[in-house]
């Protein structure tokens, strides 16, 4: 819907919002991973910065107004920091906010902030998980209580019973720290009108940010308005309120003017979350016939000293394959690193790298084709919950995907395929991601001129939410797509969940659908009251039909009904999330081809085929785009992405996939609507596209080279090494 505005530059993002009297802020961040900043240096540098050109205020731990702590339900369930910003002089990680400079221009604010040279008293820091003593590590029970997925689980007998020889596999798999790095930098504009605060922010959880900001500031939620016009990508980094937003609001109140803060690209590393490192020990045991008998998946991951977050890498092992014995565990080590958070495919992306690599390794040990091995162990029910699937067509994905890719032509032995001087390999991996839905609201406003606008406090993050919701509204009302509009990004609209976990279409779409159906019923009741009967009435393409024959246009009905009808057709609908009796899960399979130049240690993904079971597809073009974006995300994970460190400080470059790294795509959906989850039959697509991708590439590299690599990114040095 907003595509033309985006490509012509007319689209308004947070940093583009024009507020009269605006001044600008810049952050000062710690340069050490642990210790404390000296009070004297804070006072000295604040005085110097205050005297710099254009500076209006310097906010430090010495003058920051007291802020309120968050309730435990927020800090236990989401990665909000327990320590309020600028609460004291302690330093817990490099990049922690130490001061905020406000000036008349962004240049003056930046210059003054960069000129502040604080003195530190350093303390020993834990920068890697291995340094964290066992006594400081912990094992959380659940990932997110809203989801209720166990992080520690054990099913089946301790002893493995088998009638044939056992074939075990054990491997340790490593994933690095990943940065979200969306195109749009995080930005905030805070302005006060008396005791009322308006915050324009790059957020994808308006309702949550409003609550958390009100908690920090100790004020009623109804005095806080959060506006998020458009979000230029997020991948998890904008799901939460981060500390710079609070400081921006405090600074705006202090100086009595609207304050704008735009993070730098470097500050995005430390200030808006990341995917934490994982070390995963995985043991699979099968019998000689290729039947899995035992699955153990143990994950060590990290969080910051100030917040709880656990990367749930072991969750797919609980349900993806049939296994009489399943043991999963997660251990969290607090390191002196910035706070991590959800990132596209949390749990599934790193977890499936380990699980699907291990499945490939065990298939080779058994002498069974990797696809056939997965087919034999497909779980016909949800083992973790003991419930049936709402709809599962993974076997169909395997069959159709293998056929489309040409998998039957694949030689079993590695190093058997070449393209000139290049080694060629084919790999595959299963993809999966939960189908989720939460409660959401949607308002409908009908104007006398016939304009029908739907609105919800959800977000357009670049994935086409406004377009898809417009389609749902048009279908439910019977109006043409050009006759409806969908508004997002304002906390004044009915509440909606965060735009993450691939749940927006199912959650908000259900509310839009309910509102559209009610709108249609109200209008038809009005028409039947006019003409004396409602039997056989319907609306299609903006025309009221009786028994399929045109009666009157909706535009004419709205014109004749005037303000009275417009008021009748203006209301709010809510769709509750509910608890389905089945397990809603999306599935699929990725096949890929890689070419490896061993002379220079370079791997290139040349061809990709994905076949996915995600329920009803509302917009095929946007769905294909979501999957392509997810696969490219996974290519970056497999071959390029890792945050560099030097004593806890970010340095160097963060490499991502570019246009030159994009393969030829073949994407197909096994389209079977899933009405157990929602009335429109959809399951989310945003995350499943990246789940399993890194494993498929690693498996293809093994097939090409004979080198089994158990960590990502797969670098030049690894490809130049000897075969495993």
XYZ file of C-alpha atoms in Angstrom:
724
model
C 0.000 0.000 0.000
C 2.796 2.428 0.893
C 5.238 1.096 -1.705
C 5.167 4.192 -3.909
C 5.883 6.455 -0.939
C 8.824 4.276 0.052
C 10.523 4.175 -3.332
C 9.984 7.881 -3.984
C 11.195 9.016 -0.556
C 7.826 10.355 0.566
C 7.445 7.769 3.343
C 7.901 9.230 6.837
C 10.007 7.291 9.322
C 10.681 8.317 12.921
C 13.813 10.340 12.148
C 11.840 12.196 9.435
C 9.143 13.476 11.792
C 9.133 17.284 11.960
C 8.465 18.690 15.435
C 8.672 22.460 16.082
C 11.437 23.566 18.432
C 13.372 20.317 18.099
C 16.799 19.929 19.699
C 19.176 17.011 19.398
C 20.891 14.480 21.642
C 23.965 12.259 21.459
C 25.031 9.409 23.712
C 28.234 8.935 25.683
C 29.022 5.245 26.183
C 31.389 3.332 28.429
C 34.729 2.230 27.035
C 35.338 -0.656 29.428
C 33.350 -3.878 29.970
C 33.292 -3.775 33.777
C 34.196 -1.394 36.598
C 33.048 2.064 37.499
C 33.401 5.597 36.229
C 34.876 8.099 38.669
C 32.537 10.769 39.995
C 35.157 13.492 39.569
C 35.602 12.726 35.865
C 31.827 12.796 35.332
C 31.593 16.249 36.925
C 34.678 17.506 35.062
C 33.596 16.290 31.641
C 29.988 17.390 32.126
C 31.184 20.931 32.920
C 33.393 20.969 29.835
C 30.652 19.604 27.594
C 28.121 22.099 28.972
C 30.415 24.916 27.853
C 30.704 23.565 24.312
C 28.935 25.410 21.461
C 25.176 24.923 21.381
C 24.967 22.542 24.350
C 21.791 22.902 26.409
C 22.163 20.117 28.967
C 24.343 17.148 29.898
C 22.472 14.298 31.589
C 24.705 12.094 33.775
C 24.384 9.713 36.743
C 25.042 12.754 38.942
C 21.942 14.715 37.859
C 19.564 12.189 36.296
C 16.161 12.298 38.030
C 15.305 9.079 39.882
C 13.621 6.484 37.685
C 11.361 3.651 38.790
C 12.255 -0.031 38.504
C 10.182 -2.300 36.305
C 7.849 -4.926 37.786
C 9.254 -8.443 37.922
C 6.836 -9.826 35.336
C 8.484 -7.643 32.692
C 12.111 -8.287 33.620
C 11.498 -12.038 34.069
C 9.715 -12.512 30.760
C 11.382 -10.014 28.432
C 14.953 -8.690 28.091
C 14.287 -5.373 29.824
C 17.208 -4.290 31.990
C 16.580 -4.421 35.728
C 18.894 -1.450 36.351
C 17.465 1.915 35.385
C 19.678 3.972 33.043
C 22.230 6.300 34.668
C 21.268 4.837 38.045
C 24.836 4.847 39.379
C 28.499 4.947 38.392
C 28.861 1.195 37.858
C 29.782 -0.176 34.416
C 28.471 -3.600 33.424
C 29.407 -3.761 29.732
C 31.202 -1.793 27.057
C 28.764 0.533 25.353
C 26.632 1.127 28.443
C 25.095 4.610 28.399
C 27.062 6.966 30.653
C 25.674 10.377 29.642
C 23.397 12.134 27.169
C 24.318 15.502 25.653
C 21.543 17.790 24.357
C 22.397 20.598 21.935
C 20.852 22.837 19.316
C 22.140 20.765 16.382
C 23.090 17.107 15.964
C 26.625 18.177 15.070
C 27.088 20.149 18.276
C 25.604 17.350 20.380
C 27.873 14.771 18.759
C 30.994 16.918 19.080
C 30.389 17.557 22.778
C 29.602 13.886 23.469
C 32.711 12.696 21.656
C 34.791 15.159 23.625
C 33.841 13.656 26.993
C 36.751 11.526 28.284
C 35.635 9.738 31.424
C 38.038 8.050 33.820
C 37.372 4.455 34.833
C 38.335 2.052 37.575
C 38.365 -1.292 35.816
C 37.342 -4.642 37.294
C 37.782 -8.203 35.964
C 35.189 -8.972 33.304
C 33.668 -12.171 31.966
C 33.712 -11.723 28.200
C 33.197 -15.325 27.109
C 30.886 -17.979 28.494
C 33.757 -20.235 29.511
C 34.945 -17.569 31.982
C 31.667 -17.540 33.905
C 31.863 -19.706 37.045
C 29.345 -22.525 37.316
C 27.876 -20.915 40.421
C 26.938 -17.805 38.419
C 25.182 -19.706 35.643
C 21.488 -20.547 35.843
C 18.920 -22.757 34.126
C 15.552 -21.075 33.445
C 12.415 -23.208 33.338
C 10.582 -21.496 30.503
C 11.480 -19.315 27.571
C 8.623 -16.796 27.527
C 5.734 -17.412 29.900
C 3.267 -16.204 27.278
C 4.355 -19.175 25.171
C 4.985 -21.692 27.970
C 7.664 -23.693 26.177
C 9.917 -25.671 28.497
C 13.628 -24.965 28.352
C 14.430 -27.991 30.510
C 12.689 -31.194 29.424
C 13.124 -34.924 29.794
C 10.907 -37.616 28.295
C 11.268 -41.354 27.992
C 13.355 -43.924 29.858
C 17.025 -43.365 30.608
C 17.912 -46.695 28.985
C 17.619 -47.072 25.211
C 15.881 -50.253 24.089
C 16.762 -51.508 20.623
C 16.534 -54.761 18.705
C 19.361 -53.857 16.347
C 22.766 -52.248 16.682
C 22.835 -48.633 17.839
C 24.373 -45.896 15.685
C 25.211 -42.808 17.767
C 26.278 -39.325 16.757
C 27.632 -36.594 19.002
C 28.688 -33.114 17.961
C 29.271 -29.686 19.442
C 28.020 -26.771 17.372
C 28.845 -23.088 17.808
C 27.037 -19.958 16.688
C 28.480 -16.450 17.234
C 26.926 -13.188 18.298
C 24.752 -11.739 15.549
C 23.652 -8.121 15.089
C 20.230 -7.226 13.673
C 21.370 -4.162 11.713
C 18.180 -3.105 9.908
C 18.514 -0.369 7.315
C 16.767 2.185 9.537
C 18.772 3.318 12.541
C 16.893 3.395 15.834
C 15.553 6.880 16.471
C 13.454 8.600 19.132
C 11.731 11.977 19.416
C 10.285 12.822 22.840
C 8.071 15.836 23.511
C 6.101 16.881 26.568
C 2.857 18.850 26.797
C 2.433 19.459 30.489
C 2.225 16.025 32.113
C 1.582 14.256 28.814
C 4.403 12.625 26.863
C 4.442 11.809 23.153
C 7.229 9.588 21.887
C 7.906 8.973 18.219
C 10.031 5.843 18.156
C 11.279 3.067 15.914
C 9.373 0.430 17.833
C 7.393 -2.632 16.862
C 5.613 -2.998 20.191
C 3.688 0.200 20.859
C 1.604 -1.216 23.706
C 4.610 -2.688 25.499
C 6.755 0.406 25.057
C 3.974 2.583 26.410
C 3.653 0.454 29.540
C 7.393 0.176 30.173
C 8.041 3.863 29.579
C 5.236 4.775 31.971
C 6.741 2.413 34.565
C 10.219 3.929 34.303
C 8.850 7.477 34.539
C 6.308 6.676 37.264
C 3.316 8.068 35.386
C -0.065 6.709 34.219
C -0.079 4.934 30.870
C -2.906 7.120 29.582
C -0.546 10.109 29.688
C 1.905 8.419 27.318
C 1.393 8.277 23.580
C 3.739 6.240 21.375
C 3.812 6.819 17.618
C 5.704 4.636 15.170
C 4.872 5.796 11.635
C 6.910 3.277 9.643
C 9.688 0.943 10.719
C 12.549 0.362 8.310
C 13.313 -3.211 9.310
C 13.899 -4.614 12.771
C 14.465 -8.414 12.904
C 13.895 -8.251 16.678
C 15.959 -5.178 17.547
C 12.929 -2.878 17.863
C 10.670 -5.209 19.818
C 11.464 -3.524 23.133
C 11.969 -0.209 24.795
C 15.716 0.353 25.071
C 17.479 2.614 27.546
C 18.135 5.466 25.109
C 14.368 6.015 24.731
C 13.975 6.603 28.477
C 16.910 9.020 28.529
C 15.485 10.923 25.579
C 12.186 11.371 27.434
C 13.990 12.497 30.615
C 16.101 14.972 28.646
C 13.069 16.440 26.882
C 11.361 17.093 30.199
C 14.537 18.644 31.631
C 15.196 21.093 28.775
C 11.511 21.793 28.134
C 11.818 21.146 24.411
C 11.340 18.160 22.093
C 14.519 16.074 21.902
C 15.566 13.879 19.002
C 18.106 11.071 19.319
C 19.270 8.948 16.384
C 21.693 6.147 17.186
C 24.829 5.751 15.111
C 25.499 2.528 13.250
C 28.180 1.637 15.808
C 25.760 2.255 18.688
C 23.318 -0.242 17.172
C 25.796 -2.952 18.219
C 25.438 -2.120 21.910
C 22.089 -0.422 22.367
C 19.350 -2.436 20.637
C 20.084 -6.072 21.419
C 21.669 -8.920 19.486
C 21.515 -12.693 19.132
C 23.778 -14.159 21.827
C 26.428 -16.794 21.277
C 25.518 -20.465 21.706
C 27.437 -23.667 22.313
C 25.251 -26.680 21.624
C 26.035 -30.296 22.495
C 23.838 -32.630 20.513
C 23.659 -36.426 20.736
C 21.439 -38.520 18.476
C 21.089 -42.290 18.628
C 19.360 -44.373 15.953
C 19.058 -48.066 15.291
C 20.533 -49.626 12.172
C 17.209 -49.246 10.351
C 17.389 -45.466 10.748
C 14.838 -44.996 13.523
C 15.716 -42.336 16.077
C 15.731 -43.689 19.618
C 17.236 -40.817 21.600
C 17.718 -37.058 21.203
C 19.752 -34.942 23.617
C 20.251 -31.236 22.999
C 22.104 -29.158 25.617
C 22.581 -25.420 25.041
C 24.928 -22.975 26.751
C 24.144 -19.354 25.924
C 24.692 -15.916 27.449
C 22.912 -12.860 28.720
C 24.015 -9.533 30.178
C 24.482 -8.894 33.922
C 21.415 -6.626 33.867
C 18.708 -8.670 32.141
C 17.466 -12.182 31.596
C 17.349 -13.649 28.126
C 17.829 -17.236 26.981
C 18.331 -18.201 23.339
C 16.028 -21.268 23.193
C 18.089 -23.299 20.732
C 16.887 -26.681 21.994
C 13.164 -26.130 21.421
C 12.956 -27.740 17.931
C 14.559 -30.928 19.259
C 11.566 -31.401 21.570
C 9.070 -31.921 18.762
C 10.523 -31.980 15.244
C 11.350 -35.696 14.963
C 9.866 -38.776 16.565
C 12.133 -39.929 19.390
C 11.127 -42.117 22.375
C 13.744 -40.432 24.533
C 14.256 -36.653 24.513
C 16.415 -34.572 26.855
C 16.860 -30.830 26.374
C 18.489 -28.273 28.644
C 19.475 -24.613 28.523
C 22.106 -22.945 30.678
C 22.588 -19.167 30.728
C 25.932 -17.546 31.564
C 25.847 -13.807 32.445
C 28.747 -12.136 30.632
C 29.826 -8.500 30.618
C 28.193 -7.911 27.265
C 25.211 -5.773 26.220
C 21.743 -7.211 26.723
C 20.717 -9.737 24.035
C 17.193 -10.225 22.737
C 15.068 -11.999 20.166
C 16.399 -12.096 16.618
C 14.722 -13.494 13.509
C 14.006 -17.161 14.232
C 14.968 -17.029 17.937
C 15.863 -20.557 19.005
C 15.040 -22.105 15.645
C 17.812 -20.370 13.663
C 20.780 -21.466 15.846
C 19.022 -24.603 17.106
C 18.223 -25.982 13.671
C 21.781 -25.292 12.547
C 22.876 -27.822 15.164
C 19.983 -30.286 14.879
C 19.834 -30.382 11.075
C 23.620 -30.634 10.772
C 23.561 -33.539 13.227
C 20.725 -35.232 11.317
C 22.793 -34.979 8.141
C 25.841 -36.441 9.872
C 23.831 -39.340 11.297
C 22.207 -40.015 7.916
C 25.681 -40.420 6.409
C 26.744 -42.714 9.262
C 23.671 -44.878 8.606
C 24.101 -44.861 4.840
C 20.606 -43.397 4.379
C 19.654 -40.502 2.116
C 19.244 -37.357 4.270
C 15.689 -36.748 3.021
C 14.650 -40.365 3.546
C 16.122 -40.332 7.070
C 13.938 -37.361 7.960
C 10.870 -38.910 6.349
C 11.300 -42.062 8.447
C 11.416 -40.027 11.651
C 8.664 -37.533 10.949
C 6.642 -36.970 14.143
C 2.935 -37.630 13.548
C 1.931 -35.766 16.759
C 3.438 -33.041 18.902
C 5.564 -35.125 21.257
C 6.280 -32.208 23.599
C 2.614 -31.388 24.230
C 1.023 -34.730 23.379
C -1.446 -32.998 21.065
C -2.234 -33.488 17.372
C -0.969 -30.975 14.829
C -3.557 -28.499 13.587
C -2.251 -29.278 10.129
C 1.031 -30.795 9.078
C 2.097 -31.422 5.495
C 5.830 -31.870 5.948
C 5.891 -35.159 4.052
C 4.363 -33.347 1.085
C 7.033 -30.644 1.411
C 9.776 -33.292 1.326
C 8.285 -34.988 -1.742
C 7.529 -31.877 -3.757
C 10.673 -30.047 -2.708
C 12.965 -32.936 -3.637
C 11.242 -33.291 -6.990
C 11.467 -29.598 -7.836
C 15.132 -29.442 -6.841
C 16.117 -32.669 -8.634
C 17.396 -34.333 -5.448
C 17.230 -37.839 -6.955
C 20.193 -36.936 -9.205
C 22.434 -36.223 -6.215
C 25.419 -38.586 -5.850
C 25.781 -39.813 -2.280
C 29.532 -39.419 -1.881
C 31.105 -35.990 -1.275
C 33.370 -34.349 -3.869
C 31.540 -36.098 -6.706
C 30.151 -33.024 -8.488
C 32.037 -30.263 -10.277
C 31.385 -27.163 -12.319
C 34.665 -26.534 -14.077
C 37.276 -26.082 -11.332
C 34.617 -25.592 -8.669
C 33.315 -28.278 -6.353
C 29.515 -28.500 -6.266
C 27.438 -29.738 -3.341
C 23.747 -30.225 -2.606
C 22.338 -29.960 0.897
C 18.984 -29.799 2.620
C 17.415 -29.138 6.001
C 13.982 -29.138 7.576
C 12.426 -25.783 8.468
C 9.898 -25.206 11.226
C 8.467 -22.378 13.300
C 5.443 -22.182 15.635
C 2.146 -20.757 14.493
C 1.290 -18.131 17.094
C -1.583 -15.784 17.793
C -2.340 -13.241 20.534
C -5.299 -10.996 21.270
C -5.639 -7.852 19.186
C -8.104 -5.047 18.544
C -9.167 -3.182 15.434
C -11.165 0.022 15.054
C -13.296 0.837 12.032
C -14.149 4.398 11.083
C -16.621 5.062 8.308
C -16.873 8.584 6.978
C -19.948 10.123 5.373
C -18.051 10.313 2.072
C -17.712 6.503 2.070
C -14.116 6.218 3.259
C -13.665 3.107 5.439
C -10.522 3.055 7.579
C -9.388 0.189 9.787
C -6.798 0.866 12.487
C -4.781 -1.110 15.022
C -1.746 -0.320 17.171
C 0.388 -2.655 15.127
C 3.279 -1.738 12.863
C 4.364 -1.654 9.250
C 7.949 -2.935 9.488
C 8.540 -3.392 5.773
C 6.788 -6.762 5.463
C 3.542 -5.477 3.944
C 1.252 -5.414 6.999
C -0.822 -2.516 5.693
C -1.275 -4.288 2.365
C -2.254 -7.653 3.828
C -4.610 -6.109 6.391
C -6.181 -4.082 3.607
C -6.772 -7.335 1.719
C -8.325 -8.990 4.777
C -10.550 -5.956 5.366
C -11.641 -5.864 1.738
C -12.438 -9.580 1.706
C -14.399 -9.420 4.968
C -16.439 -6.341 4.037
C -16.950 -7.163 0.381
C -15.433 -3.831 -0.605
C -12.763 -3.377 -3.280
C -9.207 -2.953 -2.012
C -9.218 0.670 -3.170
C -12.163 1.440 -0.873
C -10.460 0.503 2.411
C -7.375 1.713 4.262
C -5.444 0.305 7.211
C -3.698 2.587 9.689
C -0.891 1.509 12.038
C 1.657 2.914 14.434
C -0.228 4.844 17.132
C -0.961 3.815 20.711
C -4.313 5.626 20.428
C -5.481 2.781 18.199
C -6.775 -0.473 19.752
C -4.005 -2.548 21.323
C -2.111 -5.170 19.362
C 0.781 -7.493 20.257
C 4.371 -6.860 19.304
C 5.103 -7.351 15.624
C 7.268 -10.423 16.040
C 7.119 -14.212 16.367
C 5.433 -14.396 12.953
C 2.063 -13.689 14.557
C 0.850 -10.371 13.154
C -1.289 -11.674 10.306
C -2.881 -14.304 12.550
C -3.389 -11.924 15.500
C -4.209 -8.552 13.988
C -5.664 -10.161 10.873
C -8.229 -11.956 13.042
C -9.283 -8.631 14.575
C -9.496 -6.988 11.144
C -11.494 -9.946 9.849
C -13.921 -9.772 12.798
C -14.333 -6.032 12.350
C -14.896 -6.428 8.617
C -17.517 -9.149 9.083
C -19.360 -7.034 11.655
C -19.165 -3.976 9.394
C -20.724 -5.981 6.574
C -23.498 -7.343 8.804
C -24.327 -3.860 10.088
C -24.539 -2.406 6.616
C -26.689 -5.268 5.322
C -29.000 -4.930 8.341
C -29.385 -1.256 7.464
C -30.190 -2.149 3.850
C -32.686 -4.829 4.905
C -34.394 -2.309 7.180
C -34.822 -0.039 4.186
C -36.079 -2.592 1.655
C -37.864 -4.900 4.089
C -35.884 -8.117 3.870
C -32.371 -9.471 4.452
C -32.583 -12.926 2.903
C -29.897 -13.580 0.314
C -28.114 -10.251 0.766
C -24.340 -10.049 0.262
C -21.678 -7.537 -0.691
C -19.123 -8.144 -3.426
C -16.758 -5.640 -5.010
C -18.631 -2.792 -3.327
C -22.064 -3.782 -4.593
C -24.970 -5.069 -2.497
C -26.369 -8.231 -4.083
C -29.573 -10.173 -3.527
C -29.397 -13.755 -4.716
C -26.353 -12.756 -6.733
C -28.018 -9.825 -8.495
C -26.992 -6.183 -7.982
C -29.320 -4.114 -5.819
C -27.384 -0.949 -4.943
C -23.767 0.121 -4.537
C -22.277 0.454 -1.083
C -21.296 4.026 -1.957
C -24.949 4.856 -2.582
C -26.006 3.245 0.699
C -23.401 5.222 2.632
C -24.377 8.457 0.875
C -28.061 7.996 1.607
C -27.445 6.816 5.189
C -25.469 9.926 6.036
C -24.055 10.557 9.497
C -26.410 8.105 11.211
C -25.138 5.161 9.162
C -21.536 6.353 9.371
C -21.814 6.345 13.174
C -23.314 2.842 13.105
C -20.368 1.659 11.021
C -17.759 3.166 13.365
C -16.813 0.801 16.193
C -14.032 -1.371 17.670
C -13.732 -5.151 17.461
C -11.470 -7.469 19.435
C -10.226 -10.949 18.563
C -9.013 -13.000 21.507
C -6.007 -15.267 21.088
C -7.555 -18.300 22.788
C -6.022 -21.696 23.505
C -6.259 -24.139 20.581
C -6.648 -27.833 21.351
C -4.069 -28.661 18.697
C -0.469 -27.590 18.176
C -0.132 -25.050 15.398
C 3.231 -25.297 13.694
C 4.568 -24.414 10.271
C 6.932 -26.775 8.472
C 8.975 -26.892 5.312
C 12.189 -27.931 3.654
C 15.132 -26.046 2.171
C 17.280 -27.472 -0.644
C 20.360 -25.650 -1.851
C 23.312 -25.878 -4.196
C 26.727 -24.435 -3.377
C 29.890 -24.002 -5.384
C 33.199 -24.052 -3.536
C 36.459 -22.696 -4.887
C 39.019 -24.529 -2.745
C 41.893 -22.522 -4.191
C 40.718 -19.363 -2.426
C 38.367 -20.834 0.197
C 35.159 -19.300 -1.132
C 31.677 -20.815 -0.978
C 28.831 -19.423 -3.090
C 25.180 -20.410 -2.830
C 23.961 -20.656 -6.416
C 20.492 -22.226 -6.239
C 17.745 -22.401 -3.610
C 14.461 -24.272 -3.467
C 12.070 -23.926 -0.526
C 8.761 -25.730 -0.099
C 6.776 -24.570 2.919
C 3.556 -25.418 4.741
C 2.369 -22.155 6.318
C -1.401 -22.332 6.034
C -3.244 -19.941 3.738
C -1.124 -17.489 1.765
C -2.899 -14.129 1.663
C -0.476 -12.375 -0.687
C 1.793 -14.675 -2.738
C 4.155 -11.918 -3.845
C 4.769 -10.686 -0.301
C 5.031 -14.270 0.963
C 7.696 -15.103 -1.608
C 9.536 -11.927 -0.628
C 9.412 -12.864 3.062
C 10.917 -16.281 2.352
C 13.623 -14.859 0.087
C 14.520 -12.332 2.780
C 14.674 -15.099 5.361
C 16.914 -17.272 3.193
C 19.269 -14.341 2.537
C 19.298 -13.774 6.297
C 20.332 -17.430 6.709
C 23.017 -17.145 4.038
C 24.507 -14.300 6.056
C 24.408 -16.488 9.164
C 26.089 -19.395 7.385
C 28.852 -17.561 5.535
C 29.391 -13.996 6.778
C 27.907 -12.744 10.018
C 29.623 -12.464 13.399
C 30.172 -9.523 15.719
C 33.904 -8.872 16.139
C 35.267 -8.223 19.600
C 38.396 -6.841 21.204
C 38.226 -6.944 25.015
C 34.459 -6.500 24.763
C 34.555 -3.508 22.411
C 33.092 -3.616 18.886
C 35.649 -3.119 16.158
C 36.110 -3.818 12.473
C 33.298 -4.742 10.123
C 30.088 -6.746 10.256
C 29.685 -8.607 6.975
C 26.254 -9.397 5.555
C 25.059 -11.000 2.341
C 24.849 -8.625 -0.611
C 23.161 -8.807 -4.005
C 26.147 -10.769 -5.322
C 25.445 -13.537 -2.791
C 21.795 -14.093 -3.687
C 21.012 -17.430 -5.409
C 18.344 -18.304 -7.954
C 15.136 -18.913 -6.004
C 12.341 -21.444 -6.399
C 9.724 -20.997 -3.673
C 6.527 -23.005 -3.315
C 3.821 -23.176 -0.659
C 1.754 -26.228 0.197
C -1.272 -24.050 0.773
C -3.748 -25.639 3.209
C -5.594 -23.112 5.431
C -5.220 -23.662 9.186
C -8.478 -22.562 10.787
C -7.533 -24.028 14.160
C -5.291 -21.014 14.709
C -7.391 -18.192 13.284
C -10.488 -17.542 11.145
C -8.489 -16.603 8.055
C -6.421 -19.794 8.097
C -2.926 -18.274 8.131
C 0.292 -19.079 9.940
C 3.266 -16.740 10.004
C 5.936 -16.706 7.295
C 8.522 -14.184 8.508
C 10.710 -16.545 10.533
C 10.442 -19.941 8.888
C 12.288 -18.652 5.829
C 15.520 -18.337 7.823
C 15.093 -21.470 9.970
C 17.275 -24.350 8.820
C 19.039 -22.299 6.148
C 22.501 -22.306 7.745
C 22.371 -26.087 8.206
C 21.339 -26.667 4.594
C 24.367 -24.645 3.461
C 26.761 -26.417 5.847
C 25.424 -29.779 4.654
C 25.863 -28.747 1.027
C 29.443 -27.642 1.748
C 30.140 -31.064 3.249
C 28.713 -32.713 0.140
C 30.915 -30.507 -2.025
C 34.167 -30.776 -0.055
C 33.931 -33.594 2.496
C 34.612 -31.003 5.232
C 32.181 -31.201 8.120
C 32.055 -27.752 9.742
C 30.175 -27.350 12.986
C 30.295 -23.614 13.481
C 29.160 -20.529 11.629
C 30.100 -18.450 9.862
C 31.949 -20.880 7.607
C 35.057 -18.872 6.812
C 37.804 -18.985 4.211
C 40.188 -20.529 6.745
C 37.778 -23.391 7.366
C 37.308 -24.074 3.673
C 41.072 -24.099 3.106
C 41.539 -26.744 5.808
C 41.733 -30.477 5.343
C 38.535 -32.558 4.895
C 37.083 -33.906 8.139
